[in-house]
Amino acid sequence: MSKIGKKNIIVPKESSVKIEGGNLTITGPKGSKTLTINDKIFSSKINEKNEFQILPLKNKNIDKKTTILWGTYRSLINNAVTGVSTGHEKILELNGVGFRANLKGEHLNLQIGFSHDVNFKIPKDIKIAVEKQTIIKINGVDKDLVAKIAADIKSLKPVEPYKAKGIKEKGQFV
């Protein structure tokens, strides 16, 4: 039995989950997201307390692989519900003399110690805000996409360990 898979997902009042066979459509104030689950292994339902539940089918034997998939699907659905209701956010900090960021249309312009400015194209599903000139806030519905964009921006100038110059996440210890 999966410890994570057994937990119910509380769906906020402003969000809704629509089940159509193996497809889940989760909508909320921030947007909507569609997920696909294997309906030959799992069944999903919403109870009267507005809690979403995913369970393995009764006639299937629960082996280790099913248990792993159960917890994984539950986590993916929970991340989607959180994304459409409150959104996911990553905060990046620029450390270094003369390091700064600003928005120019659909590009993030970074001055990070090179002889040229670095322009990072912002995907349409992501919202980036620059607070001060050294703090970048990345917001979006999809947790994976927010983390990927944050990792891509961090990889432009990795933090060096001696003076901690570079781009890092807020609270990251080097």
Tab-separated table of C-alpha atoms in Angstrom:
chain	number	residue	atom	x	y	z
A	1	MET	CA	0.000	0.000	0.000
A	2	SER	CA	1.262	3.437	-0.906
A	3	LYS	CA	1.468	5.908	1.973
A	4	ILE	CA	1.188	8.904	-0.341
A	5	GLY	CA	-1.395	7.344	-2.661
A	6	LYS	CA	-3.849	6.636	0.184
A	7	LYS	CA	-4.143	10.342	1.104
A	8	ASN	CA	-7.085	12.269	-0.325
A	9	ILE	CA	-6.513	15.474	-2.308
A	10	ILE	CA	-8.565	18.383	-0.997
A	11	VAL	CA	-9.963	20.340	-3.953
A	12	PRO	CA	-10.497	24.064	-3.114
A	13	LYS	CA	-13.976	25.579	-3.604
A	14	GLU	CA	-12.912	27.712	-6.589
A	15	SER	CA	-11.341	24.709	-8.386
A	16	SER	CA	-12.988	21.706	-10.028
A	17	VAL	CA	-11.902	18.282	-11.274
A	18	LYS	CA	-13.693	16.640	-14.219
A	19	ILE	CA	-13.154	12.912	-14.787
A	20	GLU	CA	-13.633	11.460	-18.300
A	21	GLY	CA	-12.355	7.886	-18.366
A	22	GLY	CA	-8.564	8.171	-17.997
A	23	ASN	CA	-8.448	11.939	-18.552
A	24	LEU	CA	-8.620	14.473	-15.719
A	25	THR	CA	-9.318	18.131	-16.433
A	26	ILE	CA	-8.494	20.366	-13.478
A	27	THR	CA	-9.670	23.984	-13.681
A	28	GLY	CA	-9.230	26.864	-11.291
A	29	PRO	CA	-8.738	30.635	-11.103
A	30	LYS	CA	-5.128	30.479	-12.419
A	31	GLY	CA	-5.903	28.257	-15.420
A	32	SER	CA	-6.552	24.656	-16.364
A	33	LYS	CA	-4.460	21.509	-16.712
A	34	THR	CA	-5.190	18.122	-18.275
A	35	LEU	CA	-3.662	14.898	-16.960
A	36	THR	CA	-3.951	11.307	-18.136
A	37	ILE	CA	-4.029	8.380	-15.714
A	38	ASN	CA	-4.021	4.685	-16.549
A	39	ASP	CA	-7.679	3.687	-16.096
A	40	LYS	CA	-6.817	-0.021	-16.506
A	41	ILE	CA	-4.969	0.095	-13.166
A	42	PHE	CA	-6.576	2.991	-11.246
A	43	SER	CA	-10.030	4.408	-10.647
A	44	SER	CA	-10.665	7.959	-9.506
A	45	LYS	CA	-13.618	9.631	-7.815
A	46	ILE	CA	-14.652	12.733	-5.904
A	47	ASN	CA	-16.464	12.263	-2.590
A	48	GLU	CA	-19.096	14.508	-0.978
A	49	LYS	CA	-16.482	16.529	0.981
A	50	ASN	CA	-14.984	17.708	-2.352
A	51	GLU	CA	-11.952	15.449	-1.917
A	52	PHE	CA	-10.365	13.677	-4.879
A	53	GLN	CA	-9.356	10.056	-4.442
A	54	ILE	CA	-7.359	7.697	-6.655
A	55	LEU	CA	-7.507	3.964	-5.912
A	56	PRO	CA	-6.221	0.801	-7.600
A	57	LEU	CA	-8.937	-1.372	-9.152
A	58	LYS	CA	-10.309	-4.156	-6.910
A	59	ASN	CA	-9.577	-7.038	-9.270
A	60	LYS	CA	-5.905	-6.005	-9.707
A	61	ASN	CA	-3.225	-7.352	-7.426
A	62	ILE	CA	-1.247	-4.548	-5.802
A	63	ASP	CA	2.443	-5.164	-6.478
A	64	LYS	CA	5.409	-2.846	-5.950
A	65	LYS	CA	5.118	-1.226	-9.394
A	66	THR	CA	1.422	-0.408	-8.857
A	67	THR	CA	2.222	1.088	-5.453
A	68	ILE	CA	4.924	3.304	-6.961
A	69	LEU	CA	2.611	4.466	-9.763
A	70	TRP	CA	-0.194	5.123	-7.254
A	71	GLY	CA	1.925	7.564	-5.236
A	72	THR	CA	3.300	9.186	-8.381
A	73	TYR	CA	-0.129	9.808	-9.923
A	74	ARG	CA	-1.425	11.179	-6.619
A	75	SER	CA	1.498	13.621	-6.402
A	76	LEU	CA	1.058	14.757	-10.022
A	77	ILE	CA	-2.667	15.384	-9.474
A	78	ASN	CA	-1.985	17.233	-6.201
A	79	ASN	CA	0.599	19.461	-7.945
A	80	ALA	CA	-1.923	20.225	-10.718
A	81	VAL	CA	-4.649	21.143	-8.176
A	82	THR	CA	-2.202	23.411	-6.319
A	83	GLY	CA	-1.061	24.965	-9.611
A	84	VAL	CA	-4.524	25.903	-10.874
A	85	SER	CA	-5.690	27.204	-7.481
A	86	THR	CA	-2.672	29.090	-6.073
A	87	GLY	CA	0.095	28.612	-8.660
A	88	HIS	CA	3.729	27.618	-8.255
A	89	GLU	CA	6.531	30.119	-7.676
A	90	LYS	CA	10.333	30.117	-7.673
A	91	ILE	CA	12.441	33.091	-6.589
A	92	LEU	CA	15.944	33.568	-8.015
A	93	GLU	CA	18.620	35.944	-6.703
A	94	LEU	CA	21.478	37.484	-8.679
A	95	ASN	CA	24.676	37.924	-6.670
A	96	GLY	CA	27.640	39.816	-8.094
A	97	VAL	CA	28.904	43.310	-8.828
A	98	GLY	CA	26.902	44.789	-11.704
A	99	PHE	CA	24.568	41.789	-11.989
A	100	ARG	CA	21.013	42.850	-12.854
A	101	ALA	CA	17.896	41.730	-14.665
A	102	ASN	CA	15.045	43.515	-16.423
A	103	LEU	CA	12.139	42.638	-18.694
A	104	LYS	CA	12.106	43.688	-22.333
A	105	GLY	CA	8.837	42.533	-23.893
A	106	GLU	CA	8.804	38.754	-23.954
A	107	HIS	CA	12.519	38.475	-23.091
A	108	LEU	CA	14.320	38.543	-19.762
A	109	ASN	CA	17.463	40.653	-20.205
A	110	LEU	CA	20.302	39.594	-17.872
A	111	GLN	CA	23.584	41.396	-17.261
A	112	ILE	CA	25.590	38.725	-15.487
A	113	GLY	CA	29.250	39.575	-15.950
A	114	PHE	CA	29.707	38.715	-19.613
A	115	SER	CA	30.816	41.169	-22.290
A	116	HIS	CA	27.271	40.989	-23.690
A	117	ASP	CA	23.727	40.922	-22.317
A	118	VAL	CA	21.994	37.559	-22.132
A	119	ASN	CA	18.387	37.477	-23.429
A	120	PHE	CA	16.187	34.645	-22.146
A	121	LYS	CA	12.921	34.026	-24.040
A	122	ILE	CA	9.960	33.639	-21.677
A	123	PRO	CA	7.492	30.832	-22.559
A	124	LYS	CA	3.820	31.851	-22.897
A	125	ASP	CA	2.625	29.798	-19.874
A	126	ILE	CA	5.128	31.429	-17.481
A	127	LYS	CA	4.973	34.847	-15.842
A	128	ILE	CA	8.269	36.415	-14.790
A	129	ALA	CA	8.486	39.512	-12.599
A	130	VAL	CA	11.683	41.382	-11.698
A	131	GLU	CA	11.633	42.867	-8.218
A	132	LYS	CA	14.489	45.256	-7.553
A	133	GLN	CA	17.119	44.402	-10.161
A	134	THR	CA	18.514	41.324	-8.483
A	135	ILE	CA	15.388	39.292	-7.658
A	136	ILE	CA	13.465	37.322	-10.307
A	137	LYS	CA	10.068	35.760	-9.517
A	138	ILE	CA	8.882	32.935	-11.775
A	139	ASN	CA	5.169	32.011	-11.592
A	140	GLY	CA	3.075	29.439	-13.416
A	141	VAL	CA	0.446	26.708	-13.283
A	142	ASP	CA	2.735	23.788	-14.208
A	143	LYS	CA	5.234	22.921	-11.455
A	144	ASP	CA	7.563	21.083	-13.840
A	145	LEU	CA	7.714	24.000	-16.271
A	146	VAL	CA	8.366	26.558	-13.490
A	147	ALA	CA	11.219	24.415	-12.127
A	148	LYS	CA	12.653	23.876	-15.627
A	149	ILE	CA	12.665	27.612	-16.418
A	150	ALA	CA	14.298	28.348	-13.050
A	151	ALA	CA	16.959	25.714	-13.757
A	152	ASP	CA	17.572	27.093	-17.261
A	153	ILE	CA	18.056	30.628	-15.914
A	154	LYS	CA	20.333	29.348	-13.116
A	155	SER	CA	22.444	27.449	-15.658
A	156	LEU	CA	23.277	30.699	-17.495
A	157	LYS	CA	25.576	31.698	-14.618
A	158	PRO	CA	26.040	28.952	-11.989
A	159	VAL	CA	27.072	30.070	-8.519
A	160	GLU	CA	30.806	29.802	-7.970
A	161	PRO	CA	31.723	28.587	-4.464
A	162	TYR	CA	34.364	31.152	-3.469
A	163	LYS	CA	32.542	34.476	-3.695
A	164	ALA	CA	29.014	33.062	-4.321
A	165	LYS	CA	28.670	35.085	-7.530
A	166	GLY	CA	26.010	33.889	-9.940
A	167	ILE	CA	22.297	33.060	-10.036
A	168	LYS	CA	20.830	30.988	-7.211
A	169	GLU	CA	17.455	30.202	-5.684
A	170	LYS	CA	16.336	32.108	-2.628
A	171	GLY	CA	17.581	30.294	0.461
A	172	GLN	CA	20.022	28.074	-1.466
A	173	PHE	CA	23.208	27.419	0.474
A	174	VAL	CA	26.473	27.355	-1.495
